[in-house]
Amino acid sequence: MFKTRSCLITGAAGNLGRAVAGKFSSEGATLVLLGRSVEQLRAAFPSADARTLLVAADLLDSASVEAAVKSAAKHCGRIDILCNLAGGFRMGPPVHETPDATWDLMLGLNARSVVNTARAVVPLMLAAGYGKIVNVAATAGLAGKENMAAYSAAKAAVMRLTESMSAELRDKGINVNCVLPSIIDTPENRAGMPAADPRRWVAPAALADIIAFLASDAARAIHGASIPVSGLV
């Protein structure tokens, strides 16, 4: 399905990143995998072949992202698909007690990272007249909950960024959509919630299937959507 496409994935070394990279690789895509360090990426992808470029980038530093995307474009010739998977979660105190550092961290990891990749990648897509962008928000962005204000606000921002980008780019051959997972079944979540039933959560491979669909031409009529992927939660 993606044999002629190149796909850039942020947060590639994470649980979801590995699943999404595996999905696109199995469909023939050329991959550009971004992570905090090349060593981390090599550990996550020990069998990476010539179709895969491992690139270190600080997603909160626009210059670092720009350099990584330039390297990617040189390797691939173009960037057809951008999957913004990088993000982070923190519980917090009540809103009035939340420190600046928590606000900055949540908004940075989840929303500013999307803005920085957009600045670097969208001009390439505009020049090509083609592109698919899939962002990862969360069901937590749909409503505020106790002690989750910074995270919920950041994921709501990802949804609004998705909608704004879609409105700006849909007439230029670029689809922008996002997914809203609930709890993803990861080792970290299992350790943090030992009494929960992970069979009700969203498997990374299942979420990867939805992301790949949104990045495919089969989803060409979908613009600015926020698609819940909540499993049985």
Short mmCIF file of C-alpha atoms in Angstrom, two decimals:
data_model
loop_
_atom_site.label_atom_id
_atom_site.label_comp_id
_atom_site.label_asym_id
_atom_site.label_seq_id
_atom_site.Cartn_x
_atom_site.Cartn_y
_atom_site.Cartn_z
CA MET A 1 0.00 0.00 0.00
CA PHE A 2 2.93 2.39 0.69
CA LYS A 3 5.62 1.03 -1.65
CA THR A 4 6.13 4.40 -3.32
CA ARG A 5 5.70 6.45 -0.15
CA SER A 6 8.06 7.82 2.49
CA CYS A 7 6.90 8.15 6.08
CA LEU A 8 8.40 10.21 8.89
CA ILE A 9 7.49 9.04 12.39
CA THR A 10 8.21 10.97 15.58
CA GLY A 11 8.48 9.16 18.90
CA ALA A 12 9.51 6.15 16.86
CA ALA A 13 11.36 4.31 19.64
CA GLY A 14 8.27 4.17 21.86
CA ASN A 15 5.75 1.35 22.07
CA LEU A 16 3.36 2.93 19.58
CA GLY A 17 6.22 4.14 17.40
CA ARG A 18 7.57 0.63 16.98
CA ALA A 19 4.12 -0.67 16.09
CA VAL A 20 3.49 2.08 13.54
CA ALA A 21 6.95 1.70 12.01
CA GLY A 22 6.38 -2.04 11.71
CA LYS A 23 3.02 -1.48 10.00
CA PHE A 24 4.38 0.95 7.43
CA SER A 25 7.47 -1.16 6.85
CA SER A 26 5.34 -4.24 6.18
CA GLU A 27 3.45 -2.19 3.58
CA GLY A 28 6.67 -1.23 1.78
CA ALA A 29 7.19 2.38 2.91
CA THR A 30 10.55 4.07 3.19
CA LEU A 31 10.89 5.12 6.83
CA VAL A 32 12.43 8.07 8.62
CA LEU A 33 12.35 7.35 12.34
CA LEU A 34 12.90 10.22 14.75
CA GLY A 35 13.90 9.73 18.38
CA ARG A 36 15.86 11.36 21.15
CA SER A 37 19.08 9.62 20.12
CA VAL A 38 20.32 7.33 17.39
CA GLU A 39 21.42 4.85 20.07
CA GLN A 40 17.86 4.66 21.40
CA LEU A 41 16.55 4.11 17.88
CA ARG A 42 19.12 1.42 17.12
CA ALA A 43 18.08 -0.43 20.26
CA ALA A 44 14.43 -0.22 19.20
CA PHE A 45 15.12 -1.16 15.57
CA PRO A 46 18.13 -3.51 15.54
CA SER A 47 17.16 -4.89 12.12
CA ALA A 48 16.71 -1.55 10.37
CA ASP A 49 17.62 -1.85 6.68
CA ALA A 50 18.55 0.56 3.89
CA ARG A 51 14.90 1.67 3.60
CA THR A 52 15.07 3.07 7.13
CA LEU A 53 16.82 6.24 8.28
CA LEU A 54 17.35 6.74 12.01
CA VAL A 55 17.55 10.41 13.00
CA ALA A 56 18.02 12.04 16.40
CA ALA A 57 15.99 15.19 16.99
CA ASP A 58 14.81 17.37 19.84
CA LEU A 59 11.18 18.00 18.93
CA LEU A 60 11.05 21.06 21.19
CA ASP A 61 13.87 22.70 19.23
CA SER A 62 12.69 23.93 15.83
CA ALA A 63 16.24 24.07 14.46
CA SER A 64 16.85 20.45 15.45
CA VAL A 65 13.61 19.38 13.77
CA GLU A 66 14.44 21.37 10.63
CA ALA A 67 17.85 19.70 10.39
CA ALA A 68 16.31 16.25 10.87
CA VAL A 69 13.71 16.85 8.17
CA LYS A 70 16.36 18.12 5.74
CA SER A 71 18.28 14.90 6.32
CA ALA A 72 15.10 12.92 5.78
CA ALA A 73 14.24 14.72 2.56
CA LYS A 74 17.74 14.12 1.24
CA HIS A 75 17.43 10.41 2.03
CA CYS A 76 13.90 9.96 0.64
CA GLY A 77 13.59 12.71 -1.92
CA ARG A 78 10.29 13.80 -0.33
CA ILE A 79 8.15 13.27 2.76
CA ASP A 80 4.73 11.87 1.87
CA ILE A 81 3.48 10.96 5.35
CA LEU A 82 4.06 12.52 8.76
CA CYS A 83 2.98 10.63 11.87
CA ASN A 84 3.25 12.79 14.99
CA LEU A 85 3.34 10.12 17.70
CA ALA A 86 5.63 11.80 20.21
CA GLY A 87 3.97 13.01 23.38
CA GLY A 88 3.90 12.62 27.12
CA PHE A 89 1.60 12.20 30.10
CA ARG A 90 1.71 13.55 33.63
CA MET A 91 -0.91 13.55 36.31
CA GLY A 92 -0.83 16.76 38.25
CA PRO A 93 -2.19 18.68 41.18
CA PRO A 94 -5.29 20.89 40.79
CA VAL A 95 -5.10 23.65 38.19
CA HIS A 96 -4.31 26.35 40.75
CA GLU A 97 -1.36 24.32 42.06
CA THR A 98 0.08 23.18 38.73
CA PRO A 99 3.62 24.55 38.29
CA ASP A 100 4.83 26.24 35.13
CA ALA A 101 7.18 23.33 34.48
CA THR A 102 4.28 20.89 34.17
CA TRP A 103 2.34 23.17 31.82
CA ASP A 104 5.43 23.74 29.69
CA LEU A 105 6.27 20.03 29.57
CA MET A 106 2.80 18.86 28.58
CA LEU A 107 2.19 21.58 26.01
CA GLY A 108 5.70 21.15 24.65
CA LEU A 109 5.75 17.37 24.25
CA ASN A 110 2.23 17.11 22.92
CA ALA A 111 1.47 20.31 21.00
CA ARG A 112 4.63 22.29 20.32
CA SER A 113 6.20 19.16 18.84
CA VAL A 114 3.38 19.09 16.26
CA VAL A 115 3.94 22.76 15.40
CA ASN A 116 7.69 22.23 14.95
CA THR A 117 7.28 19.25 12.63
CA ALA A 118 4.61 21.13 10.66
CA ARG A 119 6.99 24.04 10.09
CA ALA A 120 9.61 21.69 8.68
CA VAL A 121 7.49 19.17 6.76
CA VAL A 122 4.46 21.04 5.39
CA PRO A 123 6.48 23.20 2.94
CA LEU A 124 7.84 19.99 1.39
CA MET A 125 4.33 18.58 1.06
CA LEU A 126 3.07 21.82 -0.46
CA ALA A 127 5.84 21.70 -3.05
CA ALA A 128 4.87 18.12 -3.91
CA GLY A 129 1.13 18.82 -3.87
CA TYR A 130 0.59 15.74 -1.70
CA GLY A 131 0.76 14.77 1.95
CA LYS A 132 -0.83 12.86 4.81
CA ILE A 133 -0.44 14.03 8.40
CA VAL A 134 -1.71 11.97 11.33
CA ASN A 135 -1.46 13.39 14.84
CA VAL A 136 -2.02 11.56 18.12
CA ALA A 137 -4.27 13.38 20.56
CA ALA A 138 -6.26 11.48 23.23
CA THR A 139 -9.78 11.00 24.53
CA ALA A 140 -8.57 13.04 27.52
CA GLY A 141 -8.62 16.05 25.20
CA LEU A 142 -12.40 15.83 24.90
CA ALA A 143 -13.10 16.94 28.47
CA GLY A 144 -11.23 18.16 31.51
CA LYS A 145 -10.77 15.76 34.40
CA GLU A 146 -9.51 16.05 37.95
CA ASN A 147 -5.75 16.49 38.23
CA MET A 148 -5.24 16.11 34.46
CA ALA A 149 -5.64 19.71 33.31
CA ALA A 150 -2.23 20.19 31.69
CA TYR A 151 -2.40 16.91 29.79
CA SER A 152 -6.04 17.39 28.74
CA ALA A 153 -5.38 20.94 27.59
CA ALA A 154 -2.34 19.82 25.59
CA LYS A 155 -4.25 17.03 23.84
CA ALA A 156 -7.16 19.40 23.15
CA ALA A 157 -4.59 21.69 21.55
CA VAL A 158 -3.50 18.84 19.26
CA MET A 159 -7.12 18.44 18.15
CA ARG A 160 -7.46 22.16 17.41
CA LEU A 161 -4.11 22.17 15.56
CA THR A 162 -5.33 19.25 13.48
CA GLU A 163 -8.53 21.08 12.55
CA SER A 164 -6.72 24.33 11.74
CA MET A 165 -4.07 22.60 9.64
CA SER A 166 -6.74 20.67 7.79
CA ALA A 167 -8.65 23.85 6.98
CA GLU A 168 -5.44 25.43 5.68
CA LEU A 169 -4.15 22.45 3.68
CA ARG A 170 -7.08 20.36 2.44
CA ASP A 171 -7.33 22.24 -0.86
CA LYS A 172 -3.61 21.74 -1.46
CA GLY A 173 -3.60 17.94 -1.58
CA ILE A 174 -2.80 17.39 2.08
CA ASN A 175 -4.99 15.46 4.53
CA VAL A 176 -4.60 16.20 8.25
CA ASN A 177 -6.38 14.06 10.84
CA CYS A 178 -5.81 12.78 14.36
CA VAL A 179 -6.61 9.76 16.50
CA LEU A 180 -7.87 9.83 20.08
CA PRO A 181 -6.69 6.72 21.92
CA SER A 182 -7.86 5.99 25.44
CA ILE A 183 -5.36 3.85 27.37
CA ILE A 184 -2.76 2.16 25.19
CA ASP A 185 -1.64 -1.30 26.28
CA THR A 186 2.02 -0.74 27.12
CA PRO A 187 4.34 -2.27 29.73
CA GLU A 188 4.44 1.09 31.49
CA ASN A 189 0.64 1.31 31.75
CA ARG A 190 0.40 -2.28 32.94
CA ALA A 191 2.95 -1.54 35.67
CA GLY A 192 1.20 1.68 36.66
CA MET A 193 -2.31 0.13 36.76
CA PRO A 194 -1.79 -3.47 37.91
CA ALA A 195 -5.44 -3.94 38.91
CA ALA A 196 -6.79 -2.97 35.48
CA ASP A 197 -7.68 -5.34 32.66
CA PRO A 198 -5.35 -4.48 29.73
CA ARG A 199 -7.51 -6.52 27.37
CA ARG A 200 -9.90 -3.56 27.42
CA TRP A 201 -7.20 -1.14 26.36
CA VAL A 202 -6.02 -0.31 22.85
CA ALA A 203 -3.23 -2.52 21.52
CA PRO A 204 -0.47 -0.53 19.77
CA ALA A 205 -0.88 -2.68 16.66
CA ALA A 206 -4.61 -1.88 16.52
CA LEU A 207 -3.92 1.84 16.76
CA ALA A 208 -1.21 1.49 14.11
CA ASP A 209 -3.81 0.03 11.73
CA ILE A 210 -6.00 3.13 12.12
CA ILE A 211 -3.05 5.48 11.66
CA ALA A 212 -1.99 3.63 8.51
CA PHE A 213 -5.52 3.87 7.14
CA LEU A 214 -5.61 7.64 7.69
CA ALA A 215 -2.24 7.89 5.91
CA SER A 216 -3.51 5.92 2.92
CA ASP A 217 -5.30 7.13 -0.18
CA ALA A 218 -8.34 5.18 1.00
CA ALA A 219 -8.83 8.03 3.53
CA ARG A 220 -8.50 10.75 0.91
CA ALA A 221 -11.97 12.13 1.71
CA ILE A 222 -11.30 12.48 5.46
CA HIS A 223 -10.13 15.92 6.58
CA GLY A 224 -9.75 17.38 10.07
CA ALA A 225 -11.22 14.36 11.86
CA SER A 226 -10.56 13.38 15.46
CA ILE A 227 -11.20 9.66 15.52
CA PRO A 228 -11.74 7.94 18.91
CA VAL A 229 -9.85 4.68 19.26
CA SER A 230 -10.94 3.66 22.72
CA GLY A 231 -10.99 -0.13 22.73
CA LEU A 232 -13.38 -1.30 25.45
CA VAL A 233 -12.66 1.51 27.89
#
